[in-house]
PDB file of C-alpha atoms in Angstrom:
ATOM      1  CA  MET E   1     -45.479  29.181 221.623  1.00  0.00           C
ATOM      2  CA  GLU E   2     -49.253  29.807 222.042  1.00  0.00           C
ATOM      3  CA  THR E   3     -49.957  28.745 218.455  1.00  0.00           C
ATOM      4  CA  ARG E   4     -47.951  25.566 218.853  1.00  0.00           C
ATOM      5  CA  LEU E   5     -49.827  24.717 222.055  1.00  0.00           C
ATOM      6  CA  VAL E   6     -53.188  25.249 220.344  1.00  0.00           C
ATOM      7  CA  ASN E   7     -52.073  23.063 217.442  1.00  0.00           C
ATOM      8  CA  LEU E   8     -51.005  20.337 219.846  1.00  0.00           C
ATOM      9  CA  VAL E   9     -54.404  20.409 221.515  1.00  0.00           C
ATOM     10  CA  ARG E  10     -56.042  20.211 218.104  1.00  0.00           C
ATOM     11  CA  MET E  11     -53.920  17.219 217.218  1.00  0.00           C
ATOM     12  CA  MET E  12     -54.850  15.510 220.462  1.00  0.00           C
ATOM     13  CA  VAL E  13     -58.537  16.024 219.704  1.00  0.00           C
ATOM     14  CA  TYR E  14     -57.994  14.687 216.178  1.00  0.00           C
ATOM     15  CA  SER E  15     -56.121  11.669 217.547  1.00  0.00           C
ATOM     16  CA  LEU E  16     -59.002  10.847 219.898  1.00  0.00           C
ATOM     17  CA  GLY E  17     -61.407  10.741 216.970  1.00  0.00           C
ATOM     18  CA  TYR E  18     -58.895   8.760 214.937  1.00  0.00           C
ATOM     19  CA  ILE E  19     -58.621   6.099 217.683  1.00  0.00           C
ATOM     20  CA  MET E  20     -62.419   5.849 217.976  1.00  0.00           C
ATOM     21  CA  ALA E  21     -62.742   5.410 214.195  1.00  0.00           C
ATOM     22  CA  LEU E  22     -60.007   2.781 214.286  1.00  0.00           C
ATOM     23  CA  LEU E  23     -61.818   0.817 216.987  1.00  0.00           C
ATOM     24  CA  VAL E  24     -65.052   0.880 215.023  1.00  0.00           C
ATOM     25  CA  LEU E  25     -63.207  -0.116 211.848  1.00  0.00           C
ATOM     26  CA  GLY E  26     -61.625  -3.058 213.678  1.00  0.00           C
ATOM     27  CA  ALA E  27     -64.963  -4.150 215.056  1.00  0.00           C
ATOM     28  CA  VAL E  28     -66.674  -3.959 211.660  1.00  0.00           C
ATOM     29  CA  SER E  29     -63.855  -5.891 209.978  1.00  0.00           C
ATOM     30  CA  SER E  30     -64.079  -8.604 212.657  1.00  0.00           C
ATOM     31  CA  LEU E  31     -67.804  -8.907 212.140  1.00  0.00           C
ATOM     32  CA  ILE E  32     -67.729  -9.212 208.342  1.00  0.00           C
ATOM     33  CA  ARG E  33     -64.570 -11.314 208.009  1.00  0.00           C
ATOM     34  CA  PRO E  34     -66.382 -14.695 208.470  1.00  0.00           C
ATOM     35  CA  LEU E  35     -69.124 -13.728 205.977  1.00  0.00           C
ATOM     36  CA  ASN E  36     -66.992 -14.246 202.856  1.00  0.00           C
ATOM     37  CA  LEU E  37     -68.360 -11.115 201.219  1.00  0.00           C
ATOM     38  CA  ARG E  38     -67.484 -10.076 197.720  1.00  0.00           C
ATOM     39  CA  PRO E  39     -64.484  -7.696 197.420  1.00  0.00           C
ATOM     40  CA  GLU E  40     -66.624  -4.729 196.383  1.00  0.00           C
ATOM     41  CA  THR E  41     -68.959  -5.275 199.331  1.00  0.00           C
ATOM     42  CA  ARG E  42     -66.030  -5.483 201.761  1.00  0.00           C
ATOM     43  CA  TYR E  43     -64.700  -2.287 200.285  1.00  0.00           C
ATOM     44  CA  ARG E  44     -67.958  -0.401 200.843  1.00  0.00           C
ATOM     45  CA  CYS E  45     -68.213  -1.702 204.386  1.00  0.00           C
ATOM     46  CA  LEU E  46     -64.716  -0.575 205.391  1.00  0.00           C
ATOM     47  CA  MET E  47     -63.568   2.360 203.297  1.00  0.00           C
ATOM     48  CA  TRP E  48     -65.796   4.913 205.039  1.00  0.00           C
ATOM     49  CA  TYR E  49     -62.926   5.617 207.408  1.00  0.00           C
ATOM     50  CA  ALA E  50     -60.899   7.613 204.817  1.00  0.00           C
ATOM     51  CA  PRO E  51     -63.430  10.360 204.028  1.00  0.00           C
ATOM     52  CA  LEU E  52     -64.405  10.421 207.712  1.00  0.00           C
ATOM     53  CA  LEU E  53     -60.835  11.179 208.778  1.00  0.00           C
ATOM     54  CA  VAL E  54     -60.431  13.850 206.091  1.00  0.00           C
ATOM     55  CA  TRP E  55     -63.648  15.474 207.389  1.00  0.00           C
ATOM     56  CA  TRP E  56     -62.533  15.126 210.994  1.00  0.00           C
ATOM     57  CA  GLY E  57     -59.219  16.768 210.146  1.00  0.00           C
ATOM     58  CA  ARG E  58     -61.125  19.793 208.893  1.00  0.00           C
ATOM     59  CA  VAL E  59     -63.435  19.943 211.920  1.00  0.00           C
ATOM     60  CA  SER E  60     -60.852  19.311 214.644  1.00  0.00           C
ATOM     61  CA  MET E  61     -57.717  20.830 213.140  1.00  0.00           C
ATOM     62  CA  GLY E  62     -58.937  23.300 210.522  1.00  0.00           C
ATOM     63  CA  ILE E  63     -57.275  21.448 207.631  1.00  0.00           C
ATOM     64  CA  ARG E  64     -59.091  22.444 204.486  1.00  0.00           C
ATOM     65  CA  TYR E  65     -58.293  21.429 200.913  1.00  0.00           C
ATOM     66  CA  ARG E  66     -59.059  22.399 197.358  1.00  0.00           C
ATOM     67  CA  VAL E  67     -58.736  20.316 194.199  1.00  0.00           C
ATOM     68  CA  GLU E  68     -57.549  21.784 190.925  1.00  0.00           C
ATOM     69  CA  GLY E  69     -57.740  19.974 187.579  1.00  0.00           C
ATOM     70  CA  ALA E  70     -60.620  17.633 188.458  1.00  0.00           C
ATOM     71  CA  HIS E  71     -61.731  17.985 184.821  1.00  0.00           C
ATOM     72  CA  ASN E  72     -58.567  16.071 183.835  1.00  0.00           C
ATOM     73  CA  LEU E  73     -59.818  12.834 185.357  1.00  0.00           C
ATOM     74  CA  PRO E  74     -60.386  10.164 182.677  1.00  0.00           C
ATOM     75  CA  VAL E  75     -63.588   8.169 182.655  1.00  0.00           C
ATOM     76  CA  ARG E  76     -61.692   4.913 182.939  1.00  0.00           C
ATOM     77  CA  ASN E  77     -59.914   3.897 186.114  1.00  0.00           C
ATOM     78  CA  SER E  78     -56.232   4.614 185.778  1.00  0.00           C
ATOM     79  CA  ILE E  79     -52.895   4.632 187.594  1.00  0.00           C
ATOM     80  CA  VAL E  80     -52.575   7.608 189.937  1.00  0.00           C
ATOM     81  CA  VAL E  81     -49.001   8.708 190.635  1.00  0.00           C
ATOM     82  CA  SER E  82     -48.511  11.221 193.443  1.00  0.00           C
ATOM     83  CA  ASN E  83     -45.810  12.729 195.601  1.00  0.00           C
ATOM     84  CA  HIS E  84     -45.897  11.575 199.230  1.00  0.00           C
ATOM     85  CA  GLN E  85     -45.420  14.075 202.117  1.00  0.00           C
ATOM     86  CA  SER E  86     -47.715  12.938 204.938  1.00  0.00           C
ATOM     87  CA  ALA E  87     -50.444  10.597 206.090  1.00  0.00           C
ATOM     88  CA  TRP E  88     -53.123  13.124 205.094  1.00  0.00           C
ATOM     89  CA  GLU E  89     -52.890  12.570 201.335  1.00  0.00           C
ATOM     90  CA  THR E  90     -53.188   8.809 201.774  1.00  0.00           C
ATOM     91  CA  MET E  91     -56.589   9.350 203.405  1.00  0.00           C
ATOM     92  CA  PHE E  92     -57.611  11.914 200.804  1.00  0.00           C
ATOM     93  CA  MET E  93     -56.582   9.742 197.835  1.00  0.00           C
ATOM     94  CA  ALA E  94     -58.467   6.778 199.269  1.00  0.00           C
ATOM     95  CA  SER E  95     -61.606   8.934 199.552  1.00  0.00           C
ATOM     96  CA  TYR E  96     -61.288  10.715 196.187  1.00  0.00           C
ATOM     97  CA  PHE E  97     -60.362   7.909 193.763  1.00  0.00           C
ATOM     98  CA  LYS E  98     -62.982   5.190 194.298  1.00  0.00           C
ATOM     99  CA  PRO E  99     -62.722   2.272 194.246  1.00  0.00           C
ATOM    100  CA  ASN E 100     -58.964   2.057 194.619  1.00  0.00           C
ATOM    101  CA  SER E 101     -56.053  -0.046 195.688  1.00  0.00           C
ATOM    102  CA  SER E 102     -53.025   1.745 197.096  1.00  0.00           C
ATOM    103  CA  VAL E 103     -49.488   0.449 196.925  1.00  0.00           C
ATOM    104  CA  LEU E 104     -48.143   0.154 200.455  1.00  0.00           C
ATOM    105  CA  LYS E 105     -45.493  -1.666 202.422  1.00  0.00           C
ATOM    106  CA  ARG E 106     -46.397  -5.175 203.550  1.00  0.00           C
ATOM    107  CA  GLU E 107     -45.692  -4.471 207.226  1.00  0.00           C
ATOM    108  CA  LEU E 108     -48.796  -2.276 207.496  1.00  0.00           C
ATOM    109  CA  LEU E 109     -50.956  -5.387 207.270  1.00  0.00           C
ATOM    110  CA  ASP E 110     -49.498  -6.597 210.559  1.00  0.00           C
ATOM    111  CA  MET E 111     -50.814  -3.598 212.529  1.00  0.00           C
ATOM    112  CA  VAL E 112     -53.340  -4.381 215.252  1.00  0.00           C
ATOM    113  CA  LEU E 113     -56.947  -3.794 214.115  1.00  0.00           C
ATOM    114  CA  PHE E 114     -56.070  -1.514 211.186  1.00  0.00           C
ATOM    115  CA  GLY E 115     -53.886  -4.073 209.436  1.00  0.00           C
ATOM    116  CA  LYS E 116     -56.601  -6.717 209.260  1.00  0.00           C
ATOM    117  CA  ALA E 117     -59.143  -4.197 208.016  1.00  0.00           C
ATOM    118  CA  LEU E 118     -56.671  -2.874 205.472  1.00  0.00           C
ATOM    119  CA  ALA E 119     -56.008  -6.360 204.139  1.00  0.00           C
ATOM    120  CA  MET E 120     -59.740  -6.797 203.525  1.00  0.00           C
ATOM    121  CA  VAL E 121     -59.921  -3.923 201.021  1.00  0.00           C
ATOM    122  CA  ASP E 122     -57.222  -5.545 198.818  1.00  0.00           C
ATOM    123  CA  PRO E 123     -54.338  -3.071 198.748  1.00  0.00           C
ATOM    124  CA  ILE E 124     -51.196  -3.807 196.749  1.00  0.00           C
ATOM    125  CA  ALA E 125     -48.889  -4.910 199.534  1.00  0.00           C
ATOM    126  CA  ILE E 126     -45.216  -5.086 198.573  1.00  0.00           C
ATOM    127  CA  GLU E 127     -41.978  -6.156 200.233  1.00  0.00           C
ATOM    128  CA  ARG E 128     -40.327  -2.754 200.013  1.00  0.00           C
ATOM    129  CA  GLU E 129     -36.975  -4.037 201.275  1.00  0.00           C
ATOM    130  CA  LYS E 130     -36.756  -6.485 198.359  1.00  0.00           C
ATOM    131  CA  PRO E 131     -36.909  -4.257 195.227  1.00  0.00           C
ATOM    132  CA  ALA E 132     -37.084  -7.067 192.651  1.00  0.00           C
ATOM    133  CA  LEU E 133     -39.878  -8.858 194.511  1.00  0.00           C
ATOM    134  CA  ALA E 134     -41.665  -5.553 195.185  1.00  0.00           C
ATOM    135  CA  LEU E 135     -41.718  -4.726 191.517  1.00  0.00           C
ATOM    136  CA  LYS E 136     -43.074  -8.196 190.644  1.00  0.00           C
ATOM    137  CA  GLN E 137     -45.810  -7.808 193.274  1.00  0.00           C
ATOM    138  CA  LEU E 138     -46.744  -4.344 191.963  1.00  0.00           C
ATOM    139  CA  ILE E 139     -47.055  -5.553 188.381  1.00  0.00           C
ATOM    140  CA  GLN E 140     -48.997  -8.729 189.199  1.00  0.00           C
ATOM    141  CA  GLN E 141     -51.399  -7.229 191.735  1.00  0.00           C
ATOM    142  CA  GLY E 142     -51.639  -3.926 189.852  1.00  0.00           C
ATOM    143  CA  LYS E 143     -52.833  -5.693 186.674  1.00  0.00           C
ATOM    144  CA  GLN E 144     -55.486  -7.565 188.646  1.00  0.00           C
ATOM    145  CA  ARG E 145     -56.776  -4.474 190.435  1.00  0.00           C
ATOM    146  CA  LEU E 146     -56.996  -2.502 187.184  1.00  0.00           C
ATOM    147  CA  GLN E 147     -58.936  -5.362 185.592  1.00  0.00           C
ATOM    148  CA  GLU E 148     -61.297  -5.275 188.568  1.00  0.00           C
ATOM    149  CA  GLY E 149     -62.058  -1.625 187.772  1.00  0.00           C
ATOM    150  CA  ARG E 150     -60.015  -0.071 190.555  1.00  0.00           C
ATOM    151  CA  TRP E 151     -57.791   2.966 190.505  1.00  0.00           C
ATOM    152  CA  VAL E 152     -54.242   2.058 191.427  1.00  0.00           C
ATOM    153  CA  ILE E 153     -52.536   4.677 193.629  1.00  0.00           C
ATOM    154  CA  VAL E 154     -48.732   4.733 193.603  1.00  0.00           C
ATOM    155  CA  TYR E 155     -46.337   6.920 195.593  1.00  0.00           C
ATOM    156  CA  PRO E 156     -43.116   6.535 193.559  1.00  0.00           C
ATOM    157  CA  GLU E 157     -40.852   8.102 196.190  1.00  0.00           C
ATOM    158  CA  GLY E 158     -41.604   5.048 198.333  1.00  0.00           C
ATOM    159  CA  THR E 159     -41.643   6.992 201.599  1.00  0.00           C
ATOM    160  CA  ARG E 160     -42.791  10.302 203.034  1.00  0.00           C
ATOM    161  CA  VAL E 161     -40.624  13.141 201.793  1.00  0.00           C
ATOM    162  CA  ALA E 162     -40.713  16.518 203.552  1.00  0.00           C
ATOM    163  CA  PRO E 163     -41.556  19.605 201.484  1.00  0.00           C
ATOM    164  CA  GLY E 164     -38.408  20.820 199.734  1.00  0.00           C
ATOM    165  CA  ALA E 165     -36.675  17.467 200.067  1.00  0.00           C
ATOM    166  CA  TYR E 166     -35.874  15.079 197.225  1.00  0.00           C
ATOM    167  CA  ALA E 167     -36.187  11.332 196.693  1.00  0.00           C
ATOM    168  CA  GLU E 168     -35.721   9.428 193.465  1.00  0.00           C
ATOM    169  CA  PHE E 169     -38.879   8.202 191.724  1.00  0.00           C
ATOM    170  CA  ASN E 170     -39.274   4.438 191.490  1.00  0.00           C
ATOM    171  CA  PRO E 171     -40.245   3.278 187.968  1.00  0.00           C
ATOM    172  CA  GLY E 172     -42.824   0.710 189.204  1.00  0.00           C
ATOM    173  CA  ALA E 173     -45.915   2.733 188.216  1.00  0.00           C
ATOM    174  CA  VAL E 174     -44.436   3.438 184.771  1.00  0.00           C
ATOM    175  CA  LEU E 175     -43.713  -0.264 184.173  1.00  0.00           C
ATOM    176  CA  LEU E 176     -47.261  -1.153 185.243  1.00  0.00           C
ATOM    177  CA  ALA E 177     -48.655   1.413 182.813  1.00  0.00           C
ATOM    178  CA  GLN E 178     -46.570  -0.009 179.974  1.00  0.00           C
ATOM    179  CA  LYS E 179     -47.612  -3.555 180.789  1.00  0.00           C
ATOM    180  CA  THR E 180     -51.299  -2.678 180.806  1.00  0.00           C
ATOM    181  CA  GLY E 181     -51.515   0.285 178.398  1.00  0.00           C
ATOM    182  CA  VAL E 182     -53.398   2.232 181.110  1.00  0.00           C
ATOM    183  CA  ASP E 183     -52.943   5.997 181.402  1.00  0.00           C
ATOM    184  CA  ILE E 184     -51.048   7.604 184.244  1.00  0.00           C
ATOM    185  CA  VAL E 185     -52.811  10.423 186.094  1.00  0.00           C
ATOM    186  CA  PRO E 186     -50.169  12.625 187.796  1.00  0.00           C
ATOM    187  CA  VAL E 187     -51.078  14.314 191.086  1.00  0.00           C
ATOM    188  CA  ALA E 188     -49.137  16.911 193.041  1.00  0.00           C
ATOM    189  CA  HIS E 189     -49.943  18.448 196.426  1.00  0.00           C
ATOM    190  CA  ASN E 190     -48.463  20.371 199.329  1.00  0.00           C
ATOM    191  CA  ALA E 191     -49.992  18.395 202.216  1.00  0.00           C
ATOM    192  CA  GLY E 192     -46.692  18.376 204.097  1.00  0.00           C
ATOM    193  CA  THR E 193     -46.794  22.144 204.571  1.00  0.00           C
ATOM    194  CA  VAL E 194     -49.912  21.738 206.747  1.00  0.00           C
ATOM    195  CA  TRP E 195     -49.604  18.184 208.081  1.00  0.00           C
ATOM    196  CA  GLN E 196     -46.041  18.480 209.319  1.00  0.00           C
ATOM    197  CA  SER E 197     -43.940  15.899 211.143  1.00  0.00           C
ATOM    198  CA  ASP E 198     -43.959  18.120 214.237  1.00  0.00           C
ATOM    199  CA  TRP E 199     -47.395  17.681 215.811  1.00  0.00           C
ATOM    200  CA  THR E 200     -47.329  21.220 217.221  1.00  0.00           C
ATOM    201  CA  ARG E 201     -47.070  22.615 213.686  1.00  0.00           C
ATOM    202  CA  ARG E 202     -49.947  20.738 212.102  1.00  0.00           C
ATOM    203  CA  GLY E 203     -52.852  22.856 210.821  1.00  0.00           C
ATOM    204  CA  PRO E 204     -54.887  24.838 210.422  1.00  0.00           C
ATOM    205  CA  GLY E 205     -54.349  25.590 206.767  1.00  0.00           C
ATOM    206  CA  GLU E 206     -55.344  24.755 203.195  1.00  0.00           C
ATOM    207  CA  ILE E 207     -53.879  21.927 201.143  1.00  0.00           C
ATOM    208  CA  THR E 208     -53.863  22.192 197.385  1.00  0.00           C
ATOM    209  CA  ILE E 209     -54.189  19.021 195.279  1.00  0.00           C
ATOM    210  CA  VAL E 210     -53.551  19.359 191.543  1.00  0.00           C
ATOM    211  CA  ILE E 211     -54.649  16.640 189.094  1.00  0.00           C
ATOM    212  CA  GLY E 212     -52.804  16.712 185.817  1.00  0.00           C
ATOM    213  CA  PRO E 213     -53.863  15.631 182.321  1.00  0.00           C
ATOM    214  CA  PRO E 214     -53.542  11.838 181.737  1.00  0.00           C
ATOM    215  CA  ILE E 215     -50.140  10.817 180.405  1.00  0.00           C
ATOM    216  CA  LYS E 216     -50.268   8.308 177.578  1.00  0.00           C
ATOM    217  CA  VAL E 217     -47.792   5.427 177.513  1.00  0.00           C
ATOM    218  CA  ALA E 218     -47.739   4.743 173.788  1.00  0.00           C
ATOM    219  CA  ASP E 219     -44.441   5.125 171.890  1.00  0.00           C
ATOM    220  CA  LYS E 220     -42.443   6.046 174.965  1.00  0.00           C
ATOM    221  CA  THR E 221     -39.547   4.282 176.623  1.00  0.00           C
ATOM    222  CA  ARG E 222     -39.584   3.634 180.345  1.00  0.00           C
ATOM    223  CA  ASP E 223     -37.142   6.450 180.994  1.00  0.00           C
ATOM    224  CA  GLU E 224     -39.045   8.910 178.803  1.00  0.00           C
ATOM    225  CA  LEU E 225     -42.301   8.144 180.526  1.00  0.00           C
ATOM    226  CA  LEU E 226     -40.779   8.310 184.013  1.00  0.00           C
ATOM    227  CA  LYS E 227     -39.162  11.642 183.221  1.00  0.00           C
ATOM    228  CA  GLU E 228     -42.461  13.065 181.919  1.00  0.00           C
ATOM    229  CA  VAL E 229     -44.356  12.024 185.048  1.00  0.00           C
ATOM    230  CA  GLU E 230     -41.664  13.170 187.437  1.00  0.00           C
ATOM    231  CA  THR E 231     -41.124  16.506 185.670  1.00  0.00           C
ATOM    232  CA  TRP E 232     -44.795  17.361 185.806  1.00  0.00           C
ATOM    233  CA  ILE E 233     -45.162  16.439 189.493  1.00  0.00           C
ATOM    234  CA  ARG E 234     -42.024  18.270 190.651  1.00  0.00           C
ATOM    235  CA  ALA E 235     -42.791  21.371 188.598  1.00  0.00           C
ATOM    236  CA  THR E 236     -46.348  21.495 189.934  1.00  0.00           C
ATOM    237  CA  MET E 237     -45.204  20.968 193.506  1.00  0.00           C
ATOM    238  CA  ALA E 238     -42.775  23.878 193.187  1.00  0.00           C
ATOM    239  CA  SER E 239     -45.639  26.161 192.062  1.00  0.00           C
ATOM    240  CA  LEU E 240     -47.879  25.430 195.023  1.00  0.00           C
ATOM    241  CA  PRO E 241     -48.184  27.722 198.068  1.00  0.00           C
ATOM    242  CA  ASP E 242     -45.156  27.314 200.348  1.00  0.00           C
ATOM    243  CA  GLY E 243     -43.714  24.899 197.798  1.00  0.00           C
ATOM    244  CA  SER E 244     -39.999  24.546 197.286  1.00  0.00           C
ATOM    245  CA  ASN E 245     -37.788  23.655 194.375  1.00  0.00           C
ATOM    246  CA  CYS E 246     -37.351  20.008 195.167  1.00  0.00           C
ATOM    247  CA  THR E 247     -34.289  19.569 192.961  1.00  0.00           C
ATOM    248  CA  SER E 248     -32.198  21.782 195.251  1.00  0.00           C
ATOM    249  CA  VAL E 249     -32.471  19.785 198.455  1.00  0.00           C
ATOM    250  CA  PRO E 250     -30.381  16.660 199.129  1.00  0.00           C
ATOM    251  CA  ALA E 251     -31.882  13.193 199.690  1.00  0.00           C
ATOM    252  CA  SER E 252     -30.558  13.306 203.268  1.00  0.00           C
ATOM    253  CA  ALA E 253     -33.504  15.572 204.057  1.00  0.00           C
ATOM    254  CA  VAL E 254     -35.923  12.744 203.385  1.00  0.00           C
ATOM    255  CA  ARG E 255     -37.811  11.563 206.468  1.00  0.00           C
TER     256      ARG E 255
END
């Protein structure tokens, strides 16, 4: 009980810093919106919040991380495909792969303050409830972002999935890779074991992020490529501290 209370206090302190950062982000976005700045300039003006929040998570909550396989990163911007367990990895990915555009649900752009700032850094916003349209948006916007020199970050499960739970991988990232010939960089992590859905169980702890060797798209069918990506991510997740064998837990455990 004492540990959960301490964690709750830590989370409240973190939330206070988060709100302050959000207010500053909203103010900055309001100031630069009329200036018609170039996309790369807008990105530099607004994307400071991601590394700041990762740092603040370490200071206020004791959430540390380590990256394995950094040597696998290709020189060219690529398509990053990662499992999705919490909000923490979205902040980490945005701070680690730069510049980037993340695939996210369109509704996030309607959030007060944050939504307007988010729209100004050119994410790939999709209509998640309309699969056919969402795939078209991912392909069209993904091609453009890759041509602009950005990393494209995709969470193929489409929603946060608790450690040990299972959700089917969406083939959108694979199709984008085949359309563009760009490599896929698989990433696996165990962020959900530290950043849990229960606020009183969040941190402190260490998150492990593993970056895999780039996966080439040449001479592979969509299903073969999807299976290769998914197999690597799930196997790596299962090997991480506190990881679970994701294939043994039903989709009903998805949150």
